[in-house]
Coordinates of C-alpha atoms and ligand atoms in Angstrom, one line a residue:
Chain A
M286 CA 14.1 2.7 -6.4
G287 CA 13.4 0.3 -8.6
N288 CA 11.5 0.0 -12.4
F289 CA 7.9 0.6 -10.1
L290 CA 6.4 2.1 -13.7
K291 CA 6.3 -1.4 -15.2
F292 CA 4.6 -4.3 -14.0
E293 CA 2.5 -7.5 -15.0
L294 CA -1.2 -6.9 -15.8
G295 CA -4.0 -9.1 -14.4
K296 CA -1.8 -11.9 -12.8
I297 CA -3.3 -11.5 -9.2
K298 CA -6.1 -13.6 -8.1
R299 CA -8.8 -13.5 -6.0
Y300 CA -9.6 -16.5 -3.5
T301 CA -13.0 -17.0 -1.2
L302 CA -11.1 -19.6 1.1
S303 CA -13.3 -21.6 3.3
K304 CA -12.0 -23.3 6.7
T305 CA -11.5 -26.7 6.7
C306 CA -9.6 -27.4 10.0
L307 CA -7.8 -25.3 12.8
F308 CA -4.9 -26.3 14.6
E309 CA -3.6 -25.2 18.0
I310 CA -0.1 -24.7 17.2
N311 CA 0.6 -23.0 20.8
A312 CA -1.4 -20.7 23.0
D313 CA -1.8 -17.8 20.7
T314 CA -1.2 -18.9 17.4
F315 CA -2.7 -21.6 15.2
F316 CA -2.6 -23.4 12.3
V317 CA -5.5 -22.9 9.5
V318 CA -6.3 -24.9 6.8
F319 CA -8.5 -23.9 3.8
N320 CA -10.6 -26.4 1.5
E321 CA -8.9 -24.8 -1.5
A322 CA -6.2 -25.0 -3.5
V323 CA -4.4 -21.7 -4.2
D324 CA -1.6 -21.5 -7.1
F325 CA 1.6 -19.7 -5.2
E326 CA 5.6 -21.0 -4.9
P327 CA 7.4 -21.2 -1.8
G328 CA 8.0 -18.0 0.1
Q329 CA 4.9 -16.3 -1.5
F330 CA 2.2 -14.7 0.4
A331 CA -1.5 -13.3 0.1
M332 CA -3.0 -10.4 1.2
V333 CA -6.0 -11.8 3.7
G334 CA -9.1 -9.8 4.1
T335 CA -11.5 -9.2 7.0
E336 CA -14.1 -7.3 8.1
T337 CA -12.7 -6.0 11.1
T338 CA -9.3 -4.0 9.7
L339 CA -8.9 -1.5 7.2
T340 CA -6.3 -3.1 5.6
R341 CA -6.1 -6.8 4.3
K342 CA -3.7 -8.9 6.3
P343 CA -0.2 -10.2 4.7
Y344 CA 0.2 -14.5 5.8
T345 CA 3.2 -16.3 3.8
L346 CA 1.4 -19.5 1.9
G347 CA 1.9 -23.4 3.0
L348 CA 0.2 -25.9 2.1
W349 CA -2.0 -29.5 3.9
D350 CA -2.8 -31.8 2.4
G351 CA -2.7 -30.2 -1.1
K352 CA -4.6 -27.0 0.2
L353 CA -3.6 -24.0 1.4
A354 CA -3.0 -23.0 4.8
I355 CA -1.7 -20.7 6.9
S356 CA -0.7 -19.5 10.8
V357 CA -1.8 -17.0 12.2
K358 CA -0.5 -16.0 15.6
V359 CA -3.6 -13.7 17.2
V360 CA -2.4 -10.4 17.8
G361 CA -5.2 -8.0 17.1
E362 CA -8.8 -7.8 15.7
G363 CA -7.6 -9.1 12.2
S364 CA -5.6 -11.7 13.4
R365 CA -8.9 -12.9 15.4
Y366 CA -11.4 -12.5 12.7
I367 CA -9.4 -14.7 10.6
V368 CA -9.2 -17.1 13.3
E369 CA -12.5 -16.9 15.3
T370 CA -15.1 -15.5 12.5
G371 CA -14.2 -15.8 8.6
N372 CA -15.9 -18.6 7.1
S373 CA -15.5 -16.8 4.0
I374 CA -12.3 -15.3 3.7
E375 CA -10.9 -13.5 0.6
I376 CA -7.3 -13.1 -0.5
L377 CA -5.7 -11.6 -2.9
A378 CA -2.8 -13.9 -4.2
P379 CA 0.1 -14.8 -4.8
L380 CA 1.9 -12.1 -4.4
G381 CA 5.8 -11.3 -3.7
N382 CA 8.7 -13.4 -5.1
P383 CA 9.2 -17.2 -5.1
F384 CA 11.9 -17.8 -2.7
R385 CA 14.8 -19.8 -4.9
P386 CA 17.2 -21.5 -2.8
P387 CA 20.8 -22.1 -3.7
Q388 CA 21.4 -26.2 -4.5
N389 CA 22.8 -27.4 -1.9
K390 CA 21.8 -28.5 2.0
G391 CA 19.9 -26.1 3.7
A392 CA 18.0 -25.4 6.7
V393 CA 14.8 -23.4 7.7
L394 CA 13.9 -21.9 10.9
V395 CA 10.4 -20.2 11.8
A396 CA 8.7 -19.3 14.6
P397 CA 5.1 -21.0 15.4
S398 CA 3.2 -17.6 13.2
C399 CA 5.6 -18.7 10.0
I400 CA 5.0 -23.1 10.5
A401 CA 2.9 -23.2 7.4
E402 CA 5.7 -21.3 4.6
G403 CA 8.6 -23.1 6.7
I404 CA 6.9 -26.9 6.6
H405 CA 5.9 -26.3 2.6
L406 CA 9.7 -25.1 2.0
A407 CA 11.2 -27.2 4.1
K408 CA 9.4 -30.2 1.9
T409 CA 9.9 -28.3 -1.5
F410 CA 13.9 -28.0 -0.6
E411 CA 14.4 -31.3 1.0
S412 CA 15.9 -29.1 3.9
D413 CA 16.0 -29.5 7.5
L414 CA 12.7 -27.6 9.5
Y415 CA 13.5 -26.3 13.2
I416 CA 10.4 -24.1 14.4
C417 CA 11.6 -21.6 17.3
S418 CA 8.9 -21.0 19.7
K419 CA 9.0 -19.1 23.1
T420 CA 6.2 -21.7 24.6
P421 CA 6.4 -25.6 23.9
L422 CA 4.4 -26.3 20.8
K423 CA 1.1 -28.4 21.4
A424 CA 1.9 -32.1 21.0
E425 CA -0.2 -33.4 18.9
F426 CA 0.3 -30.7 16.2
L427 CA 4.2 -31.3 16.5
A428 CA 3.2 -35.2 15.7
E429 CA 1.5 -34.2 12.9
I430 CA 4.3 -32.1 11.2
V431 CA 6.6 -34.6 12.3
G432 CA 4.7 -37.5 10.5
K433 CA 4.5 -35.6 7.2
L434 CA 7.8 -34.1 6.6
G435 CA 9.9 -36.1 9.3
R436 CA 13.5 -34.0 9.5
T437 CA 11.6 -31.5 11.9
K438 CA 12.8 -30.0 15.6
C439 CA 11.0 -27.9 18.0
V440 CA 13.3 -25.2 19.8
V441 CA 11.5 -23.7 22.6
G442 CA 13.1 -20.7 24.4
D443 CA 16.1 -17.9 23.7
E444 CA 18.9 -19.7 25.0
A445 CA 18.1 -22.9 23.1
F446 CA 17.6 -20.7 19.8
I447 CA 21.0 -19.6 20.2
K448 CA 22.6 -22.7 20.9
L449 CA 20.3 -23.9 17.6
L450 CA 22.5 -20.8 15.8
D451 CA 25.4 -21.9 17.0
E452 CA 25.6 -25.3 15.8
I453 CA 24.9 -24.4 12.4
T454 CA 28.3 -24.9 10.5
E455 CA 29.2 -24.3 6.6
Q456 CA 29.5 -28.2 6.7
S457 CA 25.6 -28.8 8.0
Y458 CA 23.9 -26.3 6.0
S459 CA 24.8 -24.0 2.9
W460 CA 22.0 -21.8 3.8
I461 CA 19.5 -21.3 6.2
F462 CA 15.8 -19.6 5.6
V463 CA 14.7 -17.4 8.5
S464 CA 11.1 -16.8 9.2
G465 CA 9.6 -14.8 12.2
S466 CA 10.0 -11.3 14.5
K467 CA 12.3 -9.0 12.8
M468 CA 14.8 -9.4 16.1
M469 CA 14.7 -13.3 15.5
E470 CA 15.8 -12.6 12.2
E471 CA 18.4 -10.3 12.8
I472 CA 19.6 -12.3 15.5
A473 CA 19.9 -15.3 13.5
Y474 CA 21.7 -13.4 10.7
K475 CA 24.4 -12.0 12.7
R476 CA 25.2 -14.9 14.6
V477 CA 25.5 -17.1 11.9
R478 CA 27.3 -15.1 9.5
A479 CA 30.0 -13.8 12.6
R480 CA 31.0 -17.4 12.5
S481 CA 30.6 -18.3 8.7
R482 CA 30.2 -15.9 5.4
E483 CA 29.9 -19.4 3.4
I484 CA 26.3 -19.6 4.8
E485 CA 23.9 -17.5 3.0
V486 CA 21.3 -16.3 5.3
Y487 CA 17.4 -15.6 3.8
V488 CA 15.3 -13.8 5.8
S489 CA 11.3 -13.4 5.0
L490 CA 10.5 -9.6 6.6
N491 CA 7.9 -8.3 8.0
E492 CA 6.8 -4.7 7.4
Y493 CA 3.1 -3.4 7.8
M494 CA 1.3 -3.8 4.7
G495 CA -1.1 -1.7 3.3
C496 CA -2.0 -3.4 -0.2
G497 CA 0.5 -5.5 -0.7
I498 CA 0.8 -5.4 -4.6
G499 CA 3.4 -2.1 -4.9
A500 CA 1.0 0.1 -5.0
C501 CA 0.8 2.1 -1.9
K502 CA 4.9 2.5 -0.8
S503 CA 3.9 1.6 3.1
C504 CA 6.4 -1.5 3.0
A505 CA 9.2 0.3 2.4
V506 CA 12.7 -1.1 4.3
E507 CA 16.1 0.6 4.3
T508 CA 18.9 -1.7 2.3
F509 CA 21.9 -1.2 1.6
E510 CA 20.8 -0.3 -2.0
G511 CA 18.2 2.1 -1.0
I512 CA 14.9 1.8 -0.2
K513 CA 13.1 -1.3 -1.0
H514 CA 9.5 -2.8 -0.4
V515 CA 8.6 -5.7 1.3
C516 CA 5.3 -6.9 -1.1
T517 CA 7.5 -6.7 -4.9
D518 CA 11.4 -6.7 -4.0
G519 CA 10.8 -9.2 -1.4
P520 CA 9.1 -10.4 0.9
V521 CA 12.5 -12.5 1.6
F522 CA 15.6 -10.9 0.8
R523 CA 19.7 -11.6 2.1
G524 CA 20.3 -11.1 5.5
D525 CA 23.6 -8.7 3.8
E526 CA 20.7 -6.9 2.1
V527 CA 19.6 -5.2 5.0
W528 CA 22.2 -5.5 7.8
K529 CA 26.0 -5.2 8.6
E530 CA 27.6 -8.1 9.9
Q531 CA 28.3 -7.8 13.6
Chain B
M1162 CA -12.9 17.7 -22.0
E1163 CA -14.9 19.2 -20.2
R1164 CA -18.6 21.4 -20.2
T1165 CA -20.4 24.0 -18.8
I1166 CA -23.0 23.8 -16.0
G1167 CA -24.7 26.6 -14.3
G1168 CA -21.3 28.5 -15.0
R1169 CA -19.3 25.6 -13.4
K1170 CA -17.0 24.3 -15.2
K1171 CA -17.5 20.4 -15.3
L1172 CA -15.4 16.9 -15.9
K1173 CA -17.0 14.6 -18.2
L1174 CA -16.5 11.3 -16.5
S1175 CA -18.4 8.3 -17.4
I1176 CA -19.2 8.3 -13.6
P1177 CA -18.1 10.9 -10.7
L1178 CA -15.9 8.4 -9.0
I1179 CA -12.5 8.6 -8.9
I1180 CA -9.2 6.7 -7.8
A1181 CA -7.6 9.3 -5.3
S1182 CA -3.9 9.5 -5.7
G1183 CA -1.4 7.8 -3.8
P1184 CA -2.8 4.5 -2.2
A1185 CA -3.2 3.0 -5.7
G1186 CA 0.0 4.2 -7.2
F1187 CA 0.7 4.4 -10.8
G1188 CA -1.8 1.7 -11.5
E1189 CA -0.7 -1.4 -10.1
Y1190 CA -4.0 -2.3 -8.9
G1191 CA -4.0 -3.3 -12.7
K1192 CA -2.3 -6.2 -11.6
L1193 CA -5.2 -7.7 -10.4
E1194 CA -7.8 -9.8 -12.6
D1195 CA -10.4 -8.3 -11.6
F1196 CA -10.1 -4.4 -10.7
P1197 CA -13.7 -2.5 -11.1
W1198 CA -12.5 -0.6 -13.8
E1199 CA -15.8 0.0 -15.2
D1200 CA -17.0 1.5 -12.6
V1201 CA -14.3 4.3 -11.8
G1202 CA -14.5 7.4 -13.7
A1203 CA -11.1 9.0 -13.3
F1204 CA -7.7 7.4 -12.3
T1205 CA -5.3 10.0 -10.6
L1206 CA -1.9 8.8 -10.3
K1207 CA 0.2 9.1 -7.1
T1208 CA 2.0 12.6 -7.0
V1209 CA 4.8 12.8 -9.2
T1210 CA 7.4 15.6 -8.0
F1211 CA 9.8 17.7 -9.7
K1212 CA 12.7 15.2 -8.3
G1213 CA 12.3 11.7 -7.2
K1214 CA 11.7 11.1 -3.8
E1215 CA 12.7 7.9 -1.5
G1216 CA 10.1 8.6 0.5
N1217 CA 10.4 8.5 4.7
K1218 CA 12.1 5.8 6.8
P1219 CA 9.8 3.2 8.1
P1220 CA 7.6 2.1 9.4
R1221 CA 5.4 4.1 7.4
M1222 CA 2.0 2.9 8.0
Y1223 CA -0.3 1.6 10.6
A1224 CA -4.3 1.2 11.0
K1225 CA -6.5 1.0 13.9
N1226 CA -10.1 0.6 14.4
G1227 CA -11.1 4.1 12.0
Y1228 CA -8.2 5.6 11.0
I1229 CA -5.2 4.7 8.6
I1230 CA -2.1 6.8 9.6
N1231 CA 0.7 6.9 6.8
R1232 CA 4.0 8.9 6.9
I1233 CA 4.8 7.6 2.9
G1234 CA 6.6 10.9 2.1
L1235 CA 5.6 10.9 -1.5
E1236 CA 7.6 8.2 -2.9
N1237 CA 7.9 8.5 -6.6
P1238 CA 10.7 8.8 -9.4
G1239 CA 10.4 12.3 -10.5
I1240 CA 8.8 14.0 -13.3
N1241 CA 11.7 13.2 -15.9
A1242 CA 11.1 9.4 -15.3
F1243 CA 7.8 9.4 -15.3
L1244 CA 8.0 11.3 -18.5
E1245 CA 9.8 8.3 -20.1
A1246 CA 7.8 6.0 -19.0
L1247 CA 4.5 8.3 -20.2
Q1248 CA 6.5 8.1 -23.4
A1249 CA 7.5 4.6 -23.3
K1250 CA 3.9 3.4 -23.3
E1251 CA 4.1 2.6 -20.0
F1252 CA 0.5 4.1 -19.0
D1253 CA -1.0 3.2 -22.4
W1254 CA -3.0 0.7 -20.9
L1255 CA -4.2 3.1 -17.9
F1256 CA -5.5 5.3 -20.6
E1257 CA -7.6 2.7 -22.3
K1258 CA -9.4 1.9 -18.8
T1259 CA -10.1 5.1 -17.6
S1260 CA -9.6 8.7 -17.6
V1261 CA -6.5 9.9 -15.9
I1262 CA -5.6 12.5 -13.6
L1263 CA -2.0 13.8 -12.8
S1264 CA -0.8 14.7 -9.6
L1265 CA 1.5 17.1 -9.4
G1266 CA 4.1 18.3 -6.4
G1267 CA 7.0 20.5 -5.9
D1268 CA 9.5 21.3 -3.1
S1269 CA 9.4 25.2 -3.9
Y1270 CA 7.9 27.7 -6.3
E1271 CA 10.5 27.1 -8.6
E1272 CA 10.1 23.7 -8.9
Y1273 CA 6.2 24.1 -9.4
V1274 CA 6.8 26.4 -12.2
E1275 CA 9.2 24.1 -13.9
I1276 CA 7.5 21.0 -13.4
S1277 CA 4.4 22.6 -15.2
K1278 CA 6.5 23.8 -18.4
L1279 CA 7.7 20.0 -18.4
I1280 CA 4.2 18.7 -18.6
K1281 CA 2.8 20.7 -20.9
P1282 CA 3.5 19.3 -24.1
Y1283 CA 1.8 16.0 -22.4
A1284 CA -0.6 18.0 -20.8
N1285 CA -3.7 16.4 -22.9
R1286 CA -3.3 13.1 -22.2
F1287 CA -4.9 13.6 -19.0
K1288 CA -8.3 14.6 -18.0
A1289 CA -7.3 17.3 -15.6
I1290 CA -3.9 18.2 -13.7
E1291 CA -4.3 17.9 -9.6
Y1292 CA -1.8 19.8 -7.7
N1293 CA -0.8 18.7 -4.1
F1294 CA -0.8 21.6 -2.0
S1295 CA -1.3 19.3 1.2
C1296 CA 0.4 16.5 1.6
P1297 CA 1.8 16.7 5.6
N1298 CA 4.8 14.0 4.7
V1299 CA 7.0 16.4 3.3
K1300 CA 9.0 18.8 4.8
H1301 CA 8.9 21.4 1.7
G1302 CA 6.4 21.9 -0.9
G1303 CA 2.9 19.8 -0.3
L1304 CA 1.0 21.6 2.7
S1305 CA 3.8 23.7 3.5
I1306 CA 3.6 25.6 0.3
I1307 CA 0.7 27.3 1.4
A1308 CA 2.1 29.1 4.5
S1309 CA 3.3 32.0 2.3
K1310 CA -0.1 33.1 1.2
D1311 CA 1.4 35.5 -1.4
E1312 CA 3.7 33.2 -2.7
W1313 CA 0.9 30.3 -3.2
V1314 CA -1.4 33.0 -4.7
K1315 CA 1.3 34.1 -7.5
L1316 CA 2.1 30.5 -8.1
L1317 CA -1.4 29.6 -8.8
Y1318 CA -1.6 32.3 -11.2
E1319 CA 1.7 31.3 -13.0
I1320 CA 0.6 27.9 -12.9
R1321 CA -2.9 28.9 -14.4
S1322 CA -1.1 30.5 -17.3
I1323 CA 1.1 28.0 -18.3
L1324 CA -1.2 25.2 -18.3
D1325 CA -3.8 27.9 -20.1
Q1326 CA -5.9 25.3 -21.6
E1327 CA -6.0 21.9 -19.0
F1328 CA -8.9 21.4 -16.2
L1329 CA -6.6 22.4 -13.4
V1330 CA -7.5 21.1 -9.9
A1331 CA -5.7 22.2 -6.5
K1332 CA -6.0 19.9 -3.4
L1333 CA -6.5 21.8 -0.1
G1334 CA -6.4 20.1 3.1
I1335 CA -7.8 21.4 5.8
E1336 CA -4.8 22.8 8.3
G1337 CA -3.6 25.9 5.9
G1338 CA -6.3 27.7 7.0
F1339 CA -10.0 28.1 6.6
V1340 CA -10.6 25.5 3.3
E1341 CA -13.6 27.7 1.7
H1342 CA -11.0 30.9 1.6
Q1343 CA -8.4 28.8 0.0
A1344 CA -10.7 27.6 -2.2
K1345 CA -11.3 31.1 -3.3
I1346 CA -7.7 31.9 -3.9
V1347 CA -7.7 28.7 -6.6
S1348 CA -11.4 29.9 -7.9
D1349 CA -10.4 33.5 -8.3
A1350 CA -7.2 32.5 -9.8
G1351 CA -9.1 31.2 -12.9
W1352 CA -8.4 27.5 -11.6
D1353 CA -11.8 25.0 -12.2
G1354 CA -11.4 22.9 -9.1
V1355 CA -10.5 21.9 -6.0
T1356 CA -10.2 18.3 -4.3
V1357 CA -10.4 18.7 -0.3
V1358 CA -9.0 17.2 2.0
N1359 CA -6.0 15.2 2.1
T1360 CA -5.0 13.3 4.8
V1361 CA -5.3 15.4 8.4
R1362 CA -1.6 15.6 10.3
G1363 CA -2.0 13.1 13.0
L1364 CA 0.1 10.7 15.2
M1365 CA -0.1 7.4 16.6
F1366 CA 2.4 4.6 18.0
N1367 CA 2.2 1.3 16.4
D1368 CA 2.1 -1.9 17.8
E1369 CA 6.0 -2.0 18.3
G1370 CA 5.9 1.2 20.3
E1371 CA 7.3 3.0 17.5
M1372 CA 5.9 6.8 16.7
I1373 CA 4.1 7.3 13.8
V1374 CA 4.2 11.2 12.9
G1375 CA 2.0 11.4 9.7
G1376 CA -1.3 11.9 7.3
L1377 CA -4.7 10.3 8.7
S1378 CA -6.9 8.6 6.4
G1379 CA -10.0 6.2 6.8
P1380 CA -13.6 6.4 7.9
N1381 CA -12.6 9.0 10.6
L1382 CA -11.8 11.6 8.0
F1383 CA -15.5 11.3 6.7
P1384 CA -17.4 13.9 8.7
I1385 CA -14.4 16.3 8.3
T1386 CA -14.8 16.1 4.1
L1387 CA -18.4 16.6 4.3
R1388 CA -18.1 19.8 6.4
A1389 CA -15.1 20.8 3.7
V1390 CA -16.7 20.2 1.0
F1391 CA -20.3 21.6 2.8
E1392 CA -18.5 25.0 3.1
V1393 CA -16.2 25.4 0.1
R1394 CA -19.4 25.0 -1.8
K1395 CA -21.3 28.2 0.0
L1396 CA -18.4 30.4 -1.2
N1397 CA -17.5 28.7 -4.7
P1398 CA -20.7 28.4 -6.3
K1399 CA -18.1 27.8 -9.6
L1400 CA -16.0 25.4 -8.1
Y1401 CA -15.9 21.9 -9.6
I1402 CA -15.4 20.1 -6.2
I1403 CA -13.8 16.6 -5.7
A1404 CA -14.2 15.3 -2.2
S1405 CA -11.4 13.1 -0.9
G1406 CA -11.4 11.7 2.8
G1407 CA -13.2 8.7 4.0
I1408 CA -14.9 7.5 2.0
Y1409 CA -16.2 4.0 2.3
N1410 CA -19.4 3.5 0.8
G1411 CA -22.2 4.7 -1.1
D1412 CA -24.0 6.4 1.3
D1413 CA -20.7 8.6 2.2
A1414 CA -21.0 9.5 -1.3
I1415 CA -24.4 10.8 -1.7
K1416 CA -23.9 12.5 1.6
L1417 CA -21.1 14.2 -0.1
L1418 CA -23.2 14.9 -3.4
K1419 CA -26.1 16.0 -1.6
V1420 CA -23.5 18.8 0.3
G1421 CA -22.1 20.1 -3.2
A1422 CA -19.3 17.8 -4.7
D1423 CA -19.7 17.1 -8.0
A1424 CA -17.5 13.8 -7.8
V1425 CA -16.2 12.0 -4.7
S1426 CA -12.7 10.1 -4.7
V1427 CA -11.6 7.1 -3.0
G1428 CA -8.1 6.1 -1.4
S1429 CA -7.9 4.1 1.5
L1430 CA -10.7 2.1 0.7
L1431 CA -8.7 -0.1 -1.5
L1432 CA -6.6 -1.4 1.2
K1433 CA -9.4 -2.9 2.4
N1434 CA -11.0 -4.2 -0.5
E1435 CA -11.4 -2.3 -3.9
K1436 CA -14.7 -4.4 -5.3
V1437 CA -16.4 -1.8 -3.1
V1438 CA -15.8 0.6 -5.8
S1439 CA -18.6 -1.0 -7.4
Q1440 CA -20.9 -0.7 -4.8
I1441 CA -20.3 3.0 -4.3
A1442 CA -20.7 3.4 -8.3
H1443 CA -23.9 1.6 -8.2
H1444 CA -25.4 4.0 -5.8
V1445 CA -24.1 6.7 -7.3
R1446 CA -25.5 5.7 -10.6
E1447 CA -29.1 5.5 -8.7
Y1448 CA -28.9 8.8 -7.0
L1449 CA -28.5 10.7 -9.9
G1450 CA -30.3 9.0 -12.1
N1451 CA -33.3 10.1 -9.8
S1452 CA -32.1 13.8 -9.2
S1453 CA -31.6 14.6 -12.5
Ligands
FMN2931 C1 -0.8 5.6 1.3 C2 -1.6 6.7 1.3 C3 -0.8 7.6 0.2 C4 -0.7 8.8 -0.2 N1 -0.5 9.6 -1.1 C5 -0.8 10.8 -1.9 C6 -0.2 11.5 -2.9 O1 0.7 10.8 -3.5 N2 -0.7 12.6 -3.4 C7 -2.1 13.2 -2.7 O2 -2.2 13.7 -3.0 N3 -2.8 12.6 -1.5 C8 -1.9 11.1 -1.2 N4 -2.8 10.6 -0.3 C9 -4.3 11.3 0.4 C10 -5.7 10.4 -0.5 O3 -5.4 11.1 -1.8 C11 -6.8 11.0 0.4 O4 -6.7 12.5 -0.2 C12 -6.3 10.7 1.1 O5 -6.0 9.9 1.9 C13 -8.2 10.6 2.1 O6 -9.2 9.8 1.6 P1 -9.2 8.5 2.2 O7 -9.6 8.4 3.6 O8 -10.5 8.1 1.1 O9 -7.9 7.7 1.8 C14 -2.3 9.3 0.3 C15 -3.2 8.6 1.3 C16 -2.3 7.5 1.5 C17 -3.6 6.4 2.4
FES2932 S1 1.7 -3.0 0.6 FE1 1.6 -1.0 -0.8 S2 3.6 -0.9 -1.4 FE2 4.0 -2.6 -0.6

């Protein structure tokens, strides 16, 4: 159950952000860049407040020219607010644990909704970035990323995603990090580990979050060590904590 | 600890604005650099049960339009781990910030009695002790303890005799019978107050199509809370009433004070924005300043 009666006080900050630019990633997903810089480490997230929802929404964090960036897939009122209306947006950050991969070379596989985090991780850990999308990315945005980072590939469609997973070998990578839908993460874990147990598979889990700070206990996930909380124990877990290999 | 006004024992709080049990956990909001402690009259800890609980399987929460539905299932480390943490001074910072209300629960008559005995040596650290007789998200205890009325009445008397000095509050839902009648039973058993209402049983499908059978909180609960407080006050002039359910702004709080609440509490609001607590506090202070 974890020692949740013990925690550090006063560490989470409140930031009021203003948007500086918005890129279209694909039809329903946007890359939002703010004017402000925020202290965080790779893998951490923020709870983003909106006028239109009863709970804040969690977004993993990235940087764009030194400024805070998030990717937002428009799925409901909250995400629509962030993309369309909110010009002064309040967030709580940094939240969750930093991701610390093993030393050797890795690959970062992200859905368009997690590109901000993906670019930041790939840059920090000098790894390859694979953007795994159901639909093609806007060419201008992809060119921007390639220009900034290099070593980026876009993989479009389910078949191409499976093909990518099948090409990942322990010779190419000692770890992969996957962030997207739960299904995408589970498939990646099972597919890659079925071929090689030498490759560590990390996933950034999505569970509904009420508070993002460990108070409400809404973000539970079942692990082989019992219930854990995505916001305080994660958001990044090793795949073998959550799923059995096939 | 408390003062008597017109026959009613009242909690002495810096402001009658309380953080409800649950959404705010065991004080994790203290992790924020700027939680508005100065505007909080008391903080209710998440319900501690006799045995620790892992809580329900995910998914546990979903919010839409005017409501939140949750099925946390009273996840908590249990009374022994809690008392260890209390003795290890893990909560001292919270006692320094504000008054603390302890919320207790159990799975059976015996567990409610045992937990009361265990807490007795520490009870004076808490402003009040709230018994959760209304959680809809656990199979035993919570709401179901009230189902057997005779046993519940006996339990109320027994707890009162164990904790004979403490300010005792029963947290009642609206689904175990008319809440004003239940509040009367609580009052007759010599308890000091009630918290009304807890979440109301609800069911919703989340965006993934998964069914969440849980408790409903948030703004949609407000008229139910208002009516419950109104009815409880009519029948129970001597009970201290803490209103809980759907309070999101100063206007909500004042309406509740007008129909007879002694204090208002906020829970789900924190998930939207804890800073609103200060706005509510401002309105409550203004209202009480004008009405006294
Ligand atoms: C996530 C969550 C957890 C809760 N846990 C508890 C609990 O442990 N004990 C309790 O007495 N009430 C619990 N409640 C009920 C709240 O204390 C409160 O009575 C209810 O949510 C209605 O008020 P609100 O609309 O201000 O949230 C919980 C509510 C929520 C949303
Ligand atoms: S989101 Fe509230 S505990 Fe994790």
